[in-house]
């Protein structure tokens, strides 16, 4: 990496610590969730947050947007929401000078830097597809005209895992568009006590913005420039390939419990997520430990368990952890890690 890129790495690492401190003014606990959100954000990826109601998912995303000085819009998905309700629509407007009528595009709420797609599984597939097209192409098409979305552009969608009546589950092909699937768990006893104290008092913490949209766009390029040694990339690929049944290298428990495994996009996001994690920690090199740290959010929604696994209460997280134990970093990889760190520590 160039000297200016190394300076940017130091700047991003310092900003990450400041952002985490700012969010802690509002969010109690959930350090791992915040870290995964920021890893995905600086890697340029979208996130799906899954958790029961009341775990501050919406507050966390809104506070994150405030700490980064980004435009934020929340879209509450409902069964009657239409694609034009989120992307925008064309209206007829009369030119008072000429008397002629012409179409004018009115941008929808998707035109912001951070979009909170609240309960994305509550809207029909047509509206889900409109949002997912915007996620992939970073543009909206209306009346034959393409309208570019602002940069940076992140979709942070939430999903309620316990109430499935009247919902439209996202197909696996659409779930694959999300870089991370982040599980938001219940707080600990001490954290819940602190939540009650804060939320029942007459006080609202103010969040200071740390980075602008231009800063984030620039730092996203720095993340992609971070070098990755061949053995780290091969480790990520090996981890993904072992999720696929019917292959020689696949362990027996995958064939027993998995319907299908992760595709090539998982390998890409494992490496990209590992790069982002390394840079956020102030490192210009990526290790296999970084790949392991992002394996759960990258892989958990790209594997489908079968009936046997469901009957025995085995989840994709259980299988991913077993794979991480099965594909450890061997001594040669550890030596390569040390050599790679020394070469890129400057």
Tab-separated table of C-alpha atoms in Angstrom:
chain	number	residue	atom	x	y	z
A	1	UNK	CA	0.000	0.000	0.000
A	2	UNK	CA	1.112	3.588	-0.634
A	3	UNK	CA	2.076	5.910	2.209
A	4	UNK	CA	-1.131	7.949	1.851
A	5	UNK	CA	-3.163	4.733	2.030
A	6	UNK	CA	-1.373	3.728	5.226
A	7	UNK	CA	-2.242	7.133	6.683
A	8	UNK	CA	-5.864	6.539	5.661
A	9	UNK	CA	-5.786	3.173	7.455
A	10	UNK	CA	-4.655	4.869	10.655
A	11	UNK	CA	-7.330	7.515	10.222
A	12	UNK	CA	-10.062	4.927	9.664
A	13	UNK	CA	-8.962	2.910	12.691
A	14	UNK	CA	-9.087	6.022	14.878
A	15	UNK	CA	-12.500	6.965	13.431
A	16	UNK	CA	-13.797	3.467	14.130
A	17	UNK	CA	-12.939	3.777	17.820
A	18	UNK	CA	-14.573	7.215	17.961
A	19	UNK	CA	-17.723	5.959	16.202
A	20	UNK	CA	-17.971	3.047	18.633
A	21	UNK	CA	-17.716	5.494	21.556
A	22	UNK	CA	-20.391	7.747	20.067
A	23	UNK	CA	-22.760	4.811	19.549
A	24	UNK	CA	-22.187	3.632	23.121
A	25	UNK	CA	-23.871	6.865	24.266
A	26	UNK	CA	-27.129	5.505	22.853
A	27	UNK	CA	-26.677	1.745	22.413
A	28	UNK	CA	-25.965	-0.461	25.426
A	29	UNK	CA	-23.822	-3.493	24.612
A	30	UNK	CA	-24.122	-5.057	21.139
A	31	UNK	CA	-20.408	-4.402	20.451
A	32	UNK	CA	-20.178	-7.340	18.059
A	33	UNK	CA	-23.222	-6.160	16.090
A	34	UNK	CA	-21.804	-2.630	15.821
A	35	UNK	CA	-18.449	-4.009	14.666
A	36	UNK	CA	-20.087	-6.162	11.990
A	37	UNK	CA	-22.201	-3.223	10.787
A	38	UNK	CA	-19.119	-1.052	10.373
A	39	UNK	CA	-17.129	-3.836	8.707
A	40	UNK	CA	-19.897	-4.247	6.148
A	41	UNK	CA	-20.344	-0.502	5.690
A	42	UNK	CA	-16.680	0.208	4.930
A	43	UNK	CA	-16.593	-2.831	2.648
A	44	UNK	CA	-19.488	-1.300	0.676
A	45	UNK	CA	-21.917	-4.119	1.522
A	46	UNK	CA	-25.527	-4.318	2.689
A	47	UNK	CA	-26.718	-5.968	5.922
A	48	UNK	CA	-29.713	-7.968	7.082
A	49	UNK	CA	-30.341	-7.705	10.836
A	50	UNK	CA	-32.413	-10.503	12.348
A	51	UNK	CA	-33.773	-10.225	15.873
A	52	UNK	CA	-36.947	-10.113	17.915
A	53	UNK	CA	-38.690	-6.747	18.418
A	54	UNK	CA	-37.341	-4.332	21.020
A	55	UNK	CA	-33.603	-4.952	20.581
A	56	UNK	CA	-32.880	-1.399	19.322
A	57	UNK	CA	-32.159	-2.418	15.728
A	58	UNK	CA	-33.820	0.726	14.344
A	59	UNK	CA	-32.169	2.981	16.936
A	60	UNK	CA	-28.787	1.426	16.206
A	61	UNK	CA	-29.037	2.066	12.470
A	62	UNK	CA	-30.323	5.620	12.909
A	63	UNK	CA	-27.533	6.395	15.389
A	64	UNK	CA	-24.959	4.909	13.023
A	65	UNK	CA	-26.154	7.221	10.235
A	66	UNK	CA	-25.923	10.209	12.587
A	67	UNK	CA	-22.383	9.292	13.664
A	68	UNK	CA	-21.325	9.191	10.011
A	69	UNK	CA	-23.108	12.372	8.893
A	70	UNK	CA	-25.138	10.481	6.285
A	71	UNK	CA	-28.645	11.049	4.934
A	72	UNK	CA	-30.976	8.520	6.544
A	73	UNK	CA	-34.437	7.314	5.529
A	74	UNK	CA	-36.570	4.663	7.147
A	75	UNK	CA	-39.019	2.625	5.068
A	76	UNK	CA	-41.592	0.626	7.015
A	77	UNK	CA	-42.472	-2.333	4.806
A	78	UNK	CA	-46.137	-3.336	4.752
A	79	UNK	CA	-48.183	-5.740	2.569
A	80	UNK	CA	-49.678	-2.851	0.542
A	81	UNK	CA	-46.363	-1.091	-0.203
A	82	UNK	CA	-45.769	-0.648	-3.946
A	83	UNK	CA	-42.372	-0.371	-5.719
A	84	UNK	CA	-42.999	3.278	-6.638
A	85	UNK	CA	-43.584	4.040	-2.948
A	86	UNK	CA	-39.898	3.456	-2.288
A	87	UNK	CA	-38.182	4.218	-5.621
A	88	UNK	CA	-40.205	7.293	-6.603
A	89	UNK	CA	-42.746	8.125	-9.281
A	90	UNK	CA	-43.320	10.417	-12.257
A	91	UNK	CA	-45.937	13.156	-12.107
A	92	UNK	CA	-47.275	15.459	-14.818
A	93	UNK	CA	-46.246	19.065	-14.310
A	94	UNK	CA	-47.323	22.069	-16.388
A	95	UNK	CA	-44.761	24.656	-17.475
A	96	UNK	CA	-46.427	27.991	-16.669
A	97	UNK	CA	-44.353	29.834	-19.289
A	98	UNK	CA	-45.216	27.604	-22.270
A	99	UNK	CA	-48.326	25.844	-21.037
A	100	UNK	CA	-46.814	22.496	-21.982
A	101	UNK	CA	-47.076	19.510	-19.735
A	102	UNK	CA	-44.147	17.236	-19.024
A	103	UNK	CA	-43.282	14.389	-16.723
A	104	UNK	CA	-41.176	15.088	-13.674
A	105	UNK	CA	-39.566	12.417	-11.482
A	106	UNK	CA	-40.194	12.695	-7.733
A	107	UNK	CA	-37.510	10.698	-5.884
A	108	UNK	CA	-38.693	8.202	-3.291
A	109	UNK	CA	-37.231	7.490	0.165
A	110	UNK	CA	-34.626	5.132	-1.343
A	111	UNK	CA	-32.650	8.225	-2.385
A	112	UNK	CA	-30.506	8.497	0.750
A	113	UNK	CA	-27.132	7.229	1.942
A	114	UNK	CA	-28.486	4.839	4.573
A	115	UNK	CA	-31.822	3.070	4.098
A	116	UNK	CA	-33.459	1.234	6.962
A	117	UNK	CA	-35.731	-1.351	5.350
A	118	UNK	CA	-37.792	-2.195	8.417
A	119	UNK	CA	-39.342	-5.701	8.352
A	120	UNK	CA	-38.418	-6.333	4.727
A	121	UNK	CA	-40.218	-9.681	4.784
A	122	UNK	CA	-43.603	-7.978	5.299
A	123	UNK	CA	-43.886	-6.635	1.754
A	124	UNK	CA	-44.690	-8.566	-1.461
A	125	UNK	CA	-41.893	-9.865	-3.747
A	126	UNK	CA	-42.416	-7.089	-6.330
A	127	UNK	CA	-41.500	-4.382	-3.815
A	128	UNK	CA	-38.678	-6.471	-2.355
A	129	UNK	CA	-37.265	-6.871	-5.869
A	130	UNK	CA	-37.382	-3.109	-6.479
A	131	UNK	CA	-35.277	-2.479	-3.393
A	132	UNK	CA	-32.871	-5.297	-4.172
A	133	UNK	CA	-32.401	-3.966	-7.719
A	134	UNK	CA	-31.462	-0.587	-6.249
A	135	UNK	CA	-29.018	-2.358	-3.917
A	136	UNK	CA	-27.303	-4.146	-6.787
A	137	UNK	CA	-27.334	-1.481	-9.518
A	138	UNK	CA	-27.242	1.666	-7.325
A	139	UNK	CA	-29.852	3.209	-9.594
A	140	UNK	CA	-33.605	3.471	-10.144
A	141	UNK	CA	-35.309	3.300	-13.532
A	142	UNK	CA	-38.542	5.250	-14.021
A	143	UNK	CA	-40.182	6.180	-17.308
A	144	UNK	CA	-37.232	4.780	-19.229
A	145	UNK	CA	-34.819	7.104	-17.430
A	146	UNK	CA	-32.091	5.984	-15.055
A	147	UNK	CA	-31.634	7.896	-11.829
A	148	UNK	CA	-28.408	7.309	-9.913
A	149	UNK	CA	-28.600	6.797	-6.183
A	150	UNK	CA	-26.346	8.843	-3.876
A	151	UNK	CA	-22.886	7.599	-2.942
A	152	UNK	CA	-22.314	5.892	-0.582
A	153	UNK	CA	-25.489	3.808	-0.522
A	154	UNK	CA	-26.230	1.177	2.129
A	155	UNK	CA	-29.346	-0.858	2.814
A	156	UNK	CA	-29.716	-2.153	6.358
A	157	UNK	CA	-32.785	-4.369	6.450
A	158	UNK	CA	-34.431	-5.881	9.518
A	159	UNK	CA	-36.410	-9.076	9.811
A	160	UNK	CA	-38.474	-10.537	12.644
A	161	UNK	CA	-37.629	-14.254	13.007
A	162	UNK	CA	-40.528	-15.267	15.253
A	163	UNK	CA	-43.671	-14.029	13.500
A	164	UNK	CA	-44.108	-15.531	10.023
A	165	UNK	CA	-47.855	-15.065	9.483
A	166	UNK	CA	-48.560	-12.653	6.625
A	167	UNK	CA	-44.906	-12.415	5.582
A	168	UNK	CA	-43.075	-12.926	2.297
A	169	UNK	CA	-39.721	-14.581	3.094
A	170	UNK	CA	-36.832	-13.442	0.936
A	171	UNK	CA	-35.726	-16.123	-1.556
A	172	UNK	CA	-32.186	-17.455	-1.166
A	173	UNK	CA	-31.065	-15.710	-4.375
A	174	UNK	CA	-32.119	-12.365	-2.893
A	175	UNK	CA	-30.672	-13.121	0.545
A	176	UNK	CA	-27.351	-13.709	-1.215
A	177	UNK	CA	-27.254	-9.989	-2.124
A	178	UNK	CA	-26.733	-9.090	1.528
A	179	UNK	CA	-23.091	-9.184	2.554
A	180	UNK	CA	-23.845	-9.930	6.213
A	181	UNK	CA	-26.687	-11.604	8.067
A	182	UNK	CA	-26.301	-10.201	11.584
A	183	UNK	CA	-28.035	-11.897	14.495
A	184	UNK	CA	-29.107	-9.406	17.195
A	185	UNK	CA	-29.420	-11.233	20.512
A	186	UNK	CA	-30.951	-10.363	23.882
A	187	UNK	CA	-28.889	-8.133	26.209
A	188	UNK	CA	-27.265	-9.470	29.358
A	189	UNK	CA	-28.804	-8.781	32.786
A	190	UNK	CA	-26.485	-5.830	33.487
A	191	UNK	CA	-27.011	-4.413	29.998
A	192	UNK	CA	-30.784	-4.649	30.344
A	193	UNK	CA	-30.620	-2.818	33.670
A	194	UNK	CA	-28.615	-0.015	32.022
A	195	UNK	CA	-31.121	0.103	29.129
A	196	UNK	CA	-33.996	0.570	31.573
A	197	UNK	CA	-32.142	3.331	33.423
A	198	UNK	CA	-31.333	5.260	30.246
A	199	UNK	CA	-34.659	4.928	28.475
A	200	UNK	CA	-36.790	5.871	31.497
A	201	UNK	CA	-34.820	9.037	32.281
A	202	UNK	CA	-35.415	12.500	30.834
A	203	UNK	CA	-32.198	12.618	28.851
A	204	UNK	CA	-31.244	12.138	25.219
A	205	UNK	CA	-27.615	11.654	24.277
A	206	UNK	CA	-26.281	13.696	21.359
A	207	UNK	CA	-24.143	11.945	18.751
A	208	UNK	CA	-21.272	13.760	17.055
A	209	UNK	CA	-20.688	13.031	13.378
A	210	UNK	CA	-17.222	11.586	12.738
A	211	UNK	CA	-17.029	11.119	8.952
A	212	UNK	CA	-18.729	12.635	5.906
A	213	UNK	CA	-20.118	10.791	2.875
A	214	UNK	CA	-17.032	11.775	0.879
A	215	UNK	CA	-14.739	10.409	3.597
A	216	UNK	CA	-16.570	7.080	3.624
A	217	UNK	CA	-16.426	6.741	-0.159
A	218	UNK	CA	-12.674	7.371	-0.064
A	219	UNK	CA	-12.039	4.983	2.834
A	220	UNK	CA	-14.026	2.244	1.108
A	221	UNK	CA	-11.446	2.319	-1.689
A	222	UNK	CA	-8.663	2.064	0.901
A	223	UNK	CA	-10.247	-1.122	2.291
A	224	UNK	CA	-10.230	-2.717	-1.161
A	225	UNK	CA	-6.559	-1.812	-1.610
A	226	UNK	CA	-5.516	-3.813	1.458
A	227	UNK	CA	-3.336	-6.733	0.266
A	228	UNK	CA	-4.343	-10.334	0.922
A	229	UNK	CA	-1.833	-13.183	0.924
A	230	UNK	CA	-2.619	-16.208	-1.238
A	231	UNK	CA	-2.876	-18.545	1.744
A	232	UNK	CA	-5.551	-16.300	3.331
A	233	UNK	CA	-7.620	-16.226	0.140
A	234	UNK	CA	-7.205	-19.998	-0.234
A	235	UNK	CA	-8.351	-20.481	3.354
A	236	UNK	CA	-11.531	-18.482	2.643
A	237	UNK	CA	-12.199	-20.486	-0.517
A	238	UNK	CA	-11.610	-23.787	1.279
A	239	UNK	CA	-14.048	-22.804	4.029
A	240	UNK	CA	-16.743	-22.005	1.463
A	241	UNK	CA	-16.150	-25.109	-0.667
A	242	UNK	CA	-16.574	-27.330	2.387
A	243	UNK	CA	-20.167	-26.092	2.782
A	244	UNK	CA	-21.123	-27.772	-0.511
A	245	UNK	CA	-22.347	-31.342	-0.305
A	246	UNK	CA	-21.363	-34.052	-2.759
A	247	UNK	CA	-17.706	-33.049	-3.050
A	248	UNK	CA	-14.634	-35.048	-2.116
A	249	UNK	CA	-13.416	-32.486	0.414
A	250	UNK	CA	-16.845	-32.082	2.056
A	251	UNK	CA	-17.040	-33.525	5.596
A	252	UNK	CA	-19.699	-36.106	6.395
A	253	UNK	CA	-21.757	-33.854	8.653
A	254	UNK	CA	-22.306	-31.387	5.795
A	255	UNK	CA	-23.750	-34.132	3.609
A	256	UNK	CA	-25.926	-35.212	6.543
A	257	UNK	CA	-27.364	-31.805	7.473
A	258	UNK	CA	-27.094	-29.440	4.460
A	259	UNK	CA	-29.363	-29.148	1.414
A	260	UNK	CA	-27.021	-26.783	-0.426
A	261	UNK	CA	-23.998	-24.715	0.431
A	262	UNK	CA	-22.623	-21.253	-0.253
A	263	UNK	CA	-21.793	-19.911	-3.715
A	264	UNK	CA	-18.756	-17.964	-4.960
A	265	UNK	CA	-20.105	-14.664	-3.606
A	266	UNK	CA	-19.429	-16.038	-0.125
A	267	UNK	CA	-15.705	-16.349	-0.919
A	268	UNK	CA	-15.651	-12.781	-2.197
A	269	UNK	CA	-17.382	-11.410	0.890
A	270	UNK	CA	-15.202	-13.444	3.265
A	271	UNK	CA	-12.075	-11.841	1.822
A	272	UNK	CA	-13.627	-8.368	1.555
A	273	UNK	CA	-14.990	-8.547	5.105
A	274	UNK	CA	-11.606	-9.737	6.374
A	275	UNK	CA	-9.957	-6.766	4.644
A	276	UNK	CA	-12.391	-4.329	6.241
A	277	UNK	CA	-11.911	-5.838	9.706
A	278	UNK	CA	-8.125	-5.643	9.401
A	279	UNK	CA	-8.194	-2.009	8.300
A	280	UNK	CA	-10.642	-1.022	11.057
A	281	UNK	CA	-8.157	-2.478	13.535
A	282	UNK	CA	-5.369	-0.384	12.013
A	283	UNK	CA	-3.628	-3.178	10.112
A	284	UNK	CA	-2.482	-3.159	6.493
A	285	UNK	CA	-2.389	-6.960	6.312
A	286	UNK	CA	-5.161	-9.581	6.495
A	287	UNK	CA	-4.935	-12.859	8.403
A	288	UNK	CA	-6.936	-16.056	8.536
A	289	UNK	CA	-8.267	-14.911	11.925
A	290	UNK	CA	-10.006	-12.038	10.118
A	291	UNK	CA	-11.679	-14.542	7.801
A	292	UNK	CA	-12.833	-16.620	10.775
A	293	UNK	CA	-14.243	-13.507	12.486
A	294	UNK	CA	-16.598	-12.729	9.574
A	295	UNK	CA	-17.443	-16.345	8.672
A	296	UNK	CA	-20.717	-16.504	10.637
A	297	UNK	CA	-22.414	-13.350	9.239
A	298	UNK	CA	-21.209	-14.138	5.705
A	299	UNK	CA	-22.165	-17.830	5.572
A	300	UNK	CA	-25.208	-18.272	7.833
A	301	UNK	CA	-27.731	-17.101	5.192
A	302	UNK	CA	-25.953	-18.816	2.296
A	303	UNK	CA	-26.434	-22.352	3.604
A	304	UNK	CA	-29.727	-24.241	3.801
A	305	UNK	CA	-30.101	-27.014	6.342
A	306	UNK	CA	-32.323	-30.029	5.672
A	307	UNK	CA	-35.097	-31.657	7.678
A	308	UNK	CA	-32.658	-33.824	9.642
A	309	UNK	CA	-30.827	-30.752	10.946
A	310	UNK	CA	-34.110	-29.020	11.800
A	311	UNK	CA	-35.329	-32.093	13.678
A	312	UNK	CA	-32.105	-32.271	15.696
A	313	UNK	CA	-31.998	-28.532	16.380
A	314	UNK	CA	-28.791	-27.980	14.415
A	315	UNK	CA	-28.382	-24.517	12.895
A	316	UNK	CA	-26.128	-23.166	10.181
A	317	UNK	CA	-24.115	-21.403	12.905
A	318	UNK	CA	-23.369	-24.785	14.500
A	319	UNK	CA	-22.162	-26.162	11.172
A	320	UNK	CA	-20.017	-23.108	10.404
A	321	UNK	CA	-18.301	-23.344	13.795
A	322	UNK	CA	-17.545	-27.017	13.169
A	323	UNK	CA	-16.076	-26.131	9.773
A	324	UNK	CA	-13.842	-23.456	11.339
A	325	UNK	CA	-12.533	-26.068	13.776
A	326	UNK	CA	-12.067	-28.538	10.924
A	327	UNK	CA	-10.093	-26.125	8.714
A	328	UNK	CA	-7.570	-24.635	11.146
A	329	UNK	CA	-4.661	-22.473	10.099
A	330	UNK	CA	-1.735	-24.872	9.792
A	331	UNK	CA	1.799	-24.033	10.864
A	332	UNK	CA	2.816	-23.083	7.326
A	333	UNK	CA	-0.037	-20.584	7.168
A	334	UNK	CA	0.999	-19.093	10.503
A	335	UNK	CA	4.567	-18.637	9.261
A	336	UNK	CA	3.212	-17.039	6.075
A	337	UNK	CA	1.054	-14.741	8.213
A	338	UNK	CA	4.115	-13.547	10.137
A	339	UNK	CA	6.117	-12.944	6.964
A	340	UNK	CA	3.170	-11.107	5.355
A	341	UNK	CA	2.677	-8.933	8.441
A	342	UNK	CA	6.348	-7.961	8.463
A	343	UNK	CA	6.270	-7.048	4.776
A	344	UNK	CA	3.146	-4.897	5.129
A	345	UNK	CA	3.531	-3.451	8.604
A	346	UNK	CA	5.022	-0.147	7.369
